[in-house]
Structures are given as structure tokens and as C-alpha cells.
Amino acid sequence: DSGVTQTPKHLITATGQRVTLRCSPRSGDLSVYWYQQSLDQGLQFLIQYYNGEERAKGNILERFSAQQFPDLHSELNLSSLELGDSALYFCASSTSGTGTQETQYFGPGTRLLVL
Amino acid sequence: AQKITQTQPGMFVQEKEAVTLDCTYDTSDPSYGLFWYKQPSSGEMIFLIYQGSYDQQNATEGRYSLNFQKARKSANLVISASQLGDSAMYFCAMREGGGTYKYIFGTGTRLKVLA
């Protein structure tokens, strides 16, 4: 158990809908990262937050948004869902997000299926 | 631009034998970190081992070791005495310094351990 929690574990929804994925980082970690992993694909970095502020942005679609709250949990909002958004969404956390030696620890992921 | 390459989409190894998973990287930043993660069929991402660019010795963690050849920009994962439970997808990742602090992942190598 990495200490990173994600809810829900599974989510089935329809095209055009909106969903929210939730992540709680490890105790003491200030930085949260979101990744998307499509079937048999590598991890695509979406976005990083540090202590409530956006730090880095990757290949995140405009239909997607995220935020990190004062208690450091984070939410990833996916709207106008398309079939291609079906994927495993990971949240990861690290201590400060500033060191090259800093290890990310991943949550169990949320498996999203868009029908 | 930083890049991670894993050229082996899939590999087989006999139980109890050692196996090397290849990873090459490309960066112009002198400060970086290299990571390996394991993703079993259950989907979670498990941190295995870390190597810093300034580390003089190869990293080791139990049966995992990292063959770090800085001049060649390679960071191969060596798994000794393979076990059936090692069957999984393995991802190499890199984090640069220089202010971006993004993690870049390779496309992964699927390892199958044979009994």
C-alpha cells in the first residue's frame, strides 16, 4: 500500500457526461500528479499540483481540469466524455515536487469506462 | 527534449534466471533521476528502484539492481532469480531538474516469467 488513495476504483458512464476523480496524497506529501493510461499504453502525464497551485501541465485536454484543495486532496474533472477517454487514471504524490531524486508513489488508479 | 526509450515490448525469462530490461534516456540536464516501476496485471504502479545522475554506485534493492551507464545514457533494470510474481509490465521513468520536474515514462516492457 503506497498510502495514496483514489476513489472511485471503477467508474462507468456515458458519452457526454462529466465525472470527478478524487485523490488523497500520502501523509506529508505536498505534490500531486495526474496521469492517464489508455489500454496497453504508457503513462501520459496530465498535470501536477504543489500545495494547491498548478506547477506543470502535460497533455491535458481542455475538457479536463483539476485542482488541489487546502487539505491537499486533489480532484480531476473530466467533462463531455468521449469513448476515447476510457482509461486508467492514476494519481501520484511526492514530498515537495522539486527534487530530481524525489520518488512518486502511485495510487491504485480509477478505471474509467465510457460507453 | 527529454526522452525515455524502452526498446523491448515483451520478454520471456525462465524462473530463477536473471533478466535485464533495457532503458535509454536522453537529456541535456546534468541533474536527473531515473526510476523503475512495476505494473502487475492488477493495475497498480509499484516503485522499484531509483538512481540519481550523480550517484557513483549502481542502485540495488533486493533482487532489483540498476545497471547505470551514464556515458551511454542507459539505466537497465536487472532482476535476479526471477519469480512467477515478477510477471508484469515494467516502466522506466526520468525526472529532470531545471525547473520543470516532470516525470517522463517509457512505453514499458512486458515481462513473462516461465515456470
CSV table of C-alpha atoms in Angstrom, one decimal:
chain,number,residue,atom,x,y,z
A,1,ASP,CA,0.0,0.0,0.0
A,2,SER,CA,1.6,3.3,-1.2
A,3,GLY,CA,-0.5,5.5,1.1
A,4,VAL,CA,-2.1,7.3,-1.9
A,5,THR,CA,-5.9,6.7,-2.1
A,6,GLN,CA,-8.1,7.2,-5.1
A,7,THR,CA,-11.8,7.0,-5.4
A,8,PRO,CA,-13.8,5.5,-7.1
A,9,LYS,CA,-11.9,2.4,-8.2
A,10,HIS,CA,-14.2,1.9,-11.1
A,11,LEU,CA,-16.5,4.2,-13.0
A,12,ILE,CA,-18.8,3.5,-15.9
A,13,THR,CA,-20.5,6.4,-17.6
A,14,ALA,CA,-21.9,7.5,-20.9
A,15,THR,CA,-20.5,9.8,-23.6
A,16,GLY,CA,-21.2,13.5,-22.9
A,17,GLN,CA,-21.2,13.0,-19.2
A,18,ARG,CA,-19.0,14.6,-16.6
A,19,VAL,CA,-17.1,12.7,-13.8
A,20,THR,CA,-14.9,13.6,-10.9
A,21,LEU,CA,-12.0,11.5,-9.8
A,22,ARG,CA,-10.6,12.0,-6.3
A,23,CYS,CA,-7.1,11.6,-4.8
A,24,SER,CA,-5.7,11.9,-1.4
A,25,PRO,CA,-1.9,12.0,-1.3
A,26,ARG,CA,0.4,10.3,1.2
A,27,SER,CA,0.6,11.9,4.6
A,28,GLY,CA,3.1,14.8,4.3
A,29,ASP,CA,3.2,14.9,0.6
A,30,LEU,CA,2.5,18.3,-0.9
A,31,SER,CA,2.7,17.5,-4.6
A,32,VAL,CA,0.1,15.6,-6.6
A,33,TYR,CA,0.3,14.4,-10.2
A,34,TRP,CA,-2.4,13.0,-12.5
A,35,TYR,CA,-1.7,10.5,-15.3
A,36,GLN,CA,-3.8,8.8,-17.9
A,37,GLN,CA,-3.0,5.3,-19.1
A,38,SER,CA,-5.0,4.1,-22.1
A,39,LEU,CA,-5.2,0.4,-22.9
A,40,ASP,CA,-1.7,-1.1,-23.5
A,41,GLN,CA,-0.2,2.4,-23.4
A,42,GLY,CA,2.3,4.1,-21.3
A,43,LEU,CA,1.6,6.8,-18.8
A,44,GLN,CA,0.7,10.2,-20.1
A,45,PHE,CA,1.3,13.0,-17.7
A,46,LEU,CA,-1.7,15.3,-17.3
A,47,ILE,CA,-1.0,17.8,-14.6
A,48,GLN,CA,0.9,18.5,-11.4
A,49,TYR,CA,-0.1,20.5,-8.3
A,50,TYR,CA,2.0,21.6,-5.5
A,51,ASN,CA,0.5,22.8,-2.3
A,52,GLY,CA,-2.7,24.0,-4.0
A,53,GLU,CA,-1.1,25.6,-7.1
A,54,GLU,CA,-0.6,24.2,-10.6
A,55,ARG,CA,3.0,23.5,-11.2
A,56,ALA,CA,3.3,21.7,-14.5
A,57,LYS,CA,0.9,20.8,-17.3
A,58,GLY,CA,1.2,17.9,-19.7
A,59,ASN,CA,-1.1,16.6,-22.4
A,60,ILE,CA,-4.3,17.5,-20.6
A,61,LEU,CA,-7.3,18.2,-22.8
A,62,GLU,CA,-9.3,21.4,-22.3
A,63,ARG,CA,-12.3,19.2,-21.3
A,64,PHE,CA,-10.3,18.1,-18.3
A,65,SER,CA,-9.5,20.2,-15.3
A,66,ALA,CA,-8.0,19.6,-11.9
A,67,GLN,CA,-7.5,21.3,-8.6
A,68,GLN,CA,-5.8,20.7,-5.3
A,69,PHE,CA,-7.6,21.8,-2.1
A,70,PRO,CA,-6.2,23.2,1.1
A,71,ASP,CA,-6.3,19.8,2.7
A,72,LEU,CA,-4.1,18.7,-0.2
A,73,HIS,CA,-6.5,16.2,-1.7
A,74,SER,CA,-7.0,16.7,-5.5
A,75,GLU,CA,-9.8,16.2,-7.9
A,76,LEU,CA,-9.6,15.6,-11.7
A,77,ASN,CA,-12.7,16.6,-13.5
A,78,LEU,CA,-13.5,15.1,-16.9
A,79,SER,CA,-16.3,16.6,-18.9
A,80,SER,CA,-18.0,16.0,-22.3
A,81,LEU,CA,-16.7,12.5,-22.1
A,82,GLU,CA,-15.8,10.6,-25.3
A,83,LEU,CA,-15.2,6.9,-25.8
A,84,GLY,CA,-11.5,7.6,-26.1
A,85,ASP,CA,-11.4,8.9,-22.6
A,86,SER,CA,-11.8,5.3,-21.3
A,87,ALA,CA,-8.6,4.7,-19.4
A,88,LEU,CA,-6.9,4.1,-16.1
A,89,TYR,CA,-6.3,7.3,-14.3
A,90,PHE,CA,-3.6,7.5,-11.8
A,91,CYS,CA,-2.8,9.9,-9.1
A,92,ALA,CA,0.6,10.0,-7.6
A,93,SER,CA,2.2,12.1,-4.9
A,94,SER,CA,5.6,13.2,-3.8
A,95,THR,CA,7.1,15.2,-0.9
A,96,SER,CA,7.7,18.5,-2.5
A,97,GLY,CA,7.8,18.0,-6.2
A,98,THR,CA,11.1,19.8,-6.6
A,99,GLY,CA,13.9,17.3,-6.4
A,100,THR,CA,15.1,15.0,-9.2
A,101,GLN,CA,15.6,12.3,-6.6
A,102,GLU,CA,12.1,12.5,-5.4
A,103,THR,CA,10.1,9.4,-5.8
A,104,GLN,CA,6.4,9.4,-6.9
A,105,TYR,CA,4.1,7.0,-5.2
A,106,PHE,CA,1.1,6.0,-7.1
A,107,GLY,CA,-2.5,5.3,-6.0
A,108,PRO,CA,-4.4,2.2,-7.2
A,109,GLY,CA,-6.0,4.1,-10.0
A,110,THR,CA,-9.5,4.8,-11.2
A,111,ARG,CA,-10.6,2.7,-14.1
A,112,LEU,CA,-13.0,4.8,-16.3
A,113,LEU,CA,-15.2,3.2,-18.9
A,114,VAL,CA,-17.1,5.5,-21.2
A,115,LEU,CA,-20.0,3.8,-23.1
B,1,ALA,CA,13.7,17.4,-25.2
B,2,GLN,CA,13.9,14.7,-22.6
B,3,LYS,CA,13.0,11.2,-23.7
B,4,ILE,CA,12.9,7.7,-22.4
B,5,THR,CA,13.2,4.7,-24.7
B,6,GLN,CA,12.3,1.1,-23.8
B,7,THR,CA,13.0,-1.0,-26.9
B,8,GLN,CA,11.8,-4.3,-25.7
B,9,PRO,CA,8.0,-4.5,-25.9
B,10,GLY,CA,8.0,-8.0,-24.4
B,11,MET,CA,10.4,-10.5,-22.9
B,12,PHE,CA,10.3,-14.0,-21.5
B,13,VAL,CA,12.6,-15.4,-18.8
B,14,GLN,CA,12.8,-18.8,-17.1
B,15,GLU,CA,12.0,-18.9,-13.4
B,16,LYS,CA,15.1,-18.4,-11.2
B,17,GLU,CA,17.1,-16.9,-14.0
B,18,ALA,CA,18.2,-13.2,-14.3
B,19,VAL,CA,16.8,-10.8,-16.8
B,20,THR,CA,17.8,-7.4,-18.0
B,21,LEU,CA,15.2,-4.8,-19.1
B,22,ASP,CA,16.6,-2.0,-21.2
B,23,CYS,CA,16.1,1.7,-20.8
B,24,THR,CA,17.9,4.5,-22.5
B,25,TYR,CA,17.3,8.2,-21.9
B,26,ASP,CA,18.1,11.5,-23.4
B,27,THR,CA,18.6,14.7,-21.5
B,28,SER,CA,20.8,17.7,-21.6
B,29,ASP,CA,20.4,18.4,-17.9
B,30,PRO,CA,23.2,17.2,-15.7
B,31,SER,CA,20.9,16.6,-12.8
B,32,TYR,CA,18.2,14.0,-13.2
B,33,GLY,CA,16.7,10.9,-11.5
B,34,LEU,CA,15.9,7.6,-13.0
B,35,PHE,CA,13.1,5.3,-11.7
B,36,TRP,CA,11.7,1.9,-12.4
B,37,TYR,CA,8.1,0.9,-11.7
B,38,LYS,CA,6.3,-2.4,-11.9
B,39,GLN,CA,2.7,-2.7,-13.0
B,40,PRO,CA,1.2,-6.1,-12.5
B,41,SER,CA,-2.0,-7.2,-14.2
B,42,SER,CA,-4.0,-5.8,-11.2
B,43,GLY,CA,-3.0,-2.4,-12.5
B,44,GLU,CA,-1.2,-0.6,-9.6
B,45,MET,CA,2.1,1.1,-10.2
B,46,ILE,CA,4.8,-0.1,-7.7
B,47,PHE,CA,8.0,1.8,-7.2
B,48,LEU,CA,11.0,-0.5,-7.5
B,49,ILE,CA,14.3,1.4,-7.6
B,50,TYR,CA,15.9,4.9,-8.0
B,51,GLN,CA,19.2,6.1,-9.5
B,52,GLY,CA,20.4,9.6,-9.3
B,53,SER,CA,22.6,11.1,-12.0
B,54,TYR,CA,25.4,11.9,-9.5
B,55,ASP,CA,25.3,8.6,-7.8
B,56,GLN,CA,28.6,6.8,-8.0
B,57,GLN,CA,27.3,3.3,-7.5
B,58,ASN,CA,24.6,1.4,-9.1
B,59,ALA,CA,21.4,1.2,-7.1
B,60,THR,CA,20.2,-2.0,-5.6
B,61,GLU,CA,17.0,-3.0,-3.9
B,62,GLY,CA,16.8,-6.7,-3.0
B,63,ARG,CA,16.6,-8.7,-6.3
B,64,TYR,CA,16.5,-5.5,-8.3
B,65,SER,CA,19.6,-3.6,-9.4
B,66,LEU,CA,20.1,-0.8,-11.9
B,67,ASN,CA,22.9,-1.0,-14.4
B,68,PHE,CA,23.6,2.7,-14.8
B,69,GLN,CA,25.9,3.6,-17.6
B,70,LYS,CA,26.0,7.4,-17.7
B,71,ALA,CA,28.1,7.9,-20.8
B,72,ARG,CA,25.8,5.6,-22.8
B,73,LYS,CA,22.7,7.2,-21.1
B,74,SER,CA,21.3,3.8,-20.2
B,75,ALA,CA,19.7,2.6,-17.0
B,76,ASN,CA,18.9,-1.0,-17.4
B,77,LEU,CA,16.9,-2.9,-14.7
B,78,VAL,CA,18.3,-6.3,-13.7
B,79,ILE,CA,16.0,-8.7,-11.9
B,80,SER,CA,17.9,-11.6,-10.4
B,81,ALA,CA,16.4,-15.0,-9.6
B,82,SER,CA,13.1,-14.3,-11.4
B,83,GLN,CA,9.9,-15.4,-9.8
B,84,LEU,CA,6.5,-16.0,-11.3
B,85,GLY,CA,5.3,-12.9,-9.5
B,86,ASP,CA,7.7,-10.8,-11.4
B,87,SER,CA,5.5,-11.2,-14.5
B,88,ALA,CA,4.3,-7.7,-15.1
B,89,MET,CA,4.8,-4.5,-17.1
B,90,TYR,CA,7.9,-2.6,-16.2
B,91,PHE,CA,8.3,1.2,-16.8
B,92,CYS,CA,11.4,3.3,-16.8
B,93,ALA,CA,11.0,6.9,-15.9
B,94,MET,CA,13.1,10.0,-15.6
B,95,ARG,CA,12.8,13.3,-13.9
B,96,GLU,CA,14.9,16.3,-14.8
B,97,GLY,CA,15.8,19.2,-12.7
B,98,GLY,CA,15.9,22.6,-14.2
B,99,GLY,CA,12.5,23.8,-13.0
B,100,THR,CA,10.1,21.5,-14.9
B,101,TYR,CA,10.3,18.5,-12.6
B,102,LYS,CA,8.0,16.5,-14.9
B,103,TYR,CA,8.3,12.7,-14.9
B,104,ILE,CA,8.7,11.1,-18.3
B,105,PHE,CA,7.8,7.5,-18.7
B,106,GLY,CA,8.9,5.0,-21.3
B,107,THR,CA,6.4,2.8,-23.1
B,108,GLY,CA,7.1,-0.2,-20.9
B,109,THR,CA,8.4,-3.8,-21.3
B,110,ARG,CA,6.0,-6.7,-20.6
B,111,LEU,CA,7.9,-9.5,-18.8
B,112,LYS,CA,6.6,-13.0,-18.6
B,113,VAL,CA,8.3,-15.4,-16.2
B,114,LEU,CA,8.0,-19.1,-17.3
B,115,ALA,CA,7.8,-21.9,-14.8
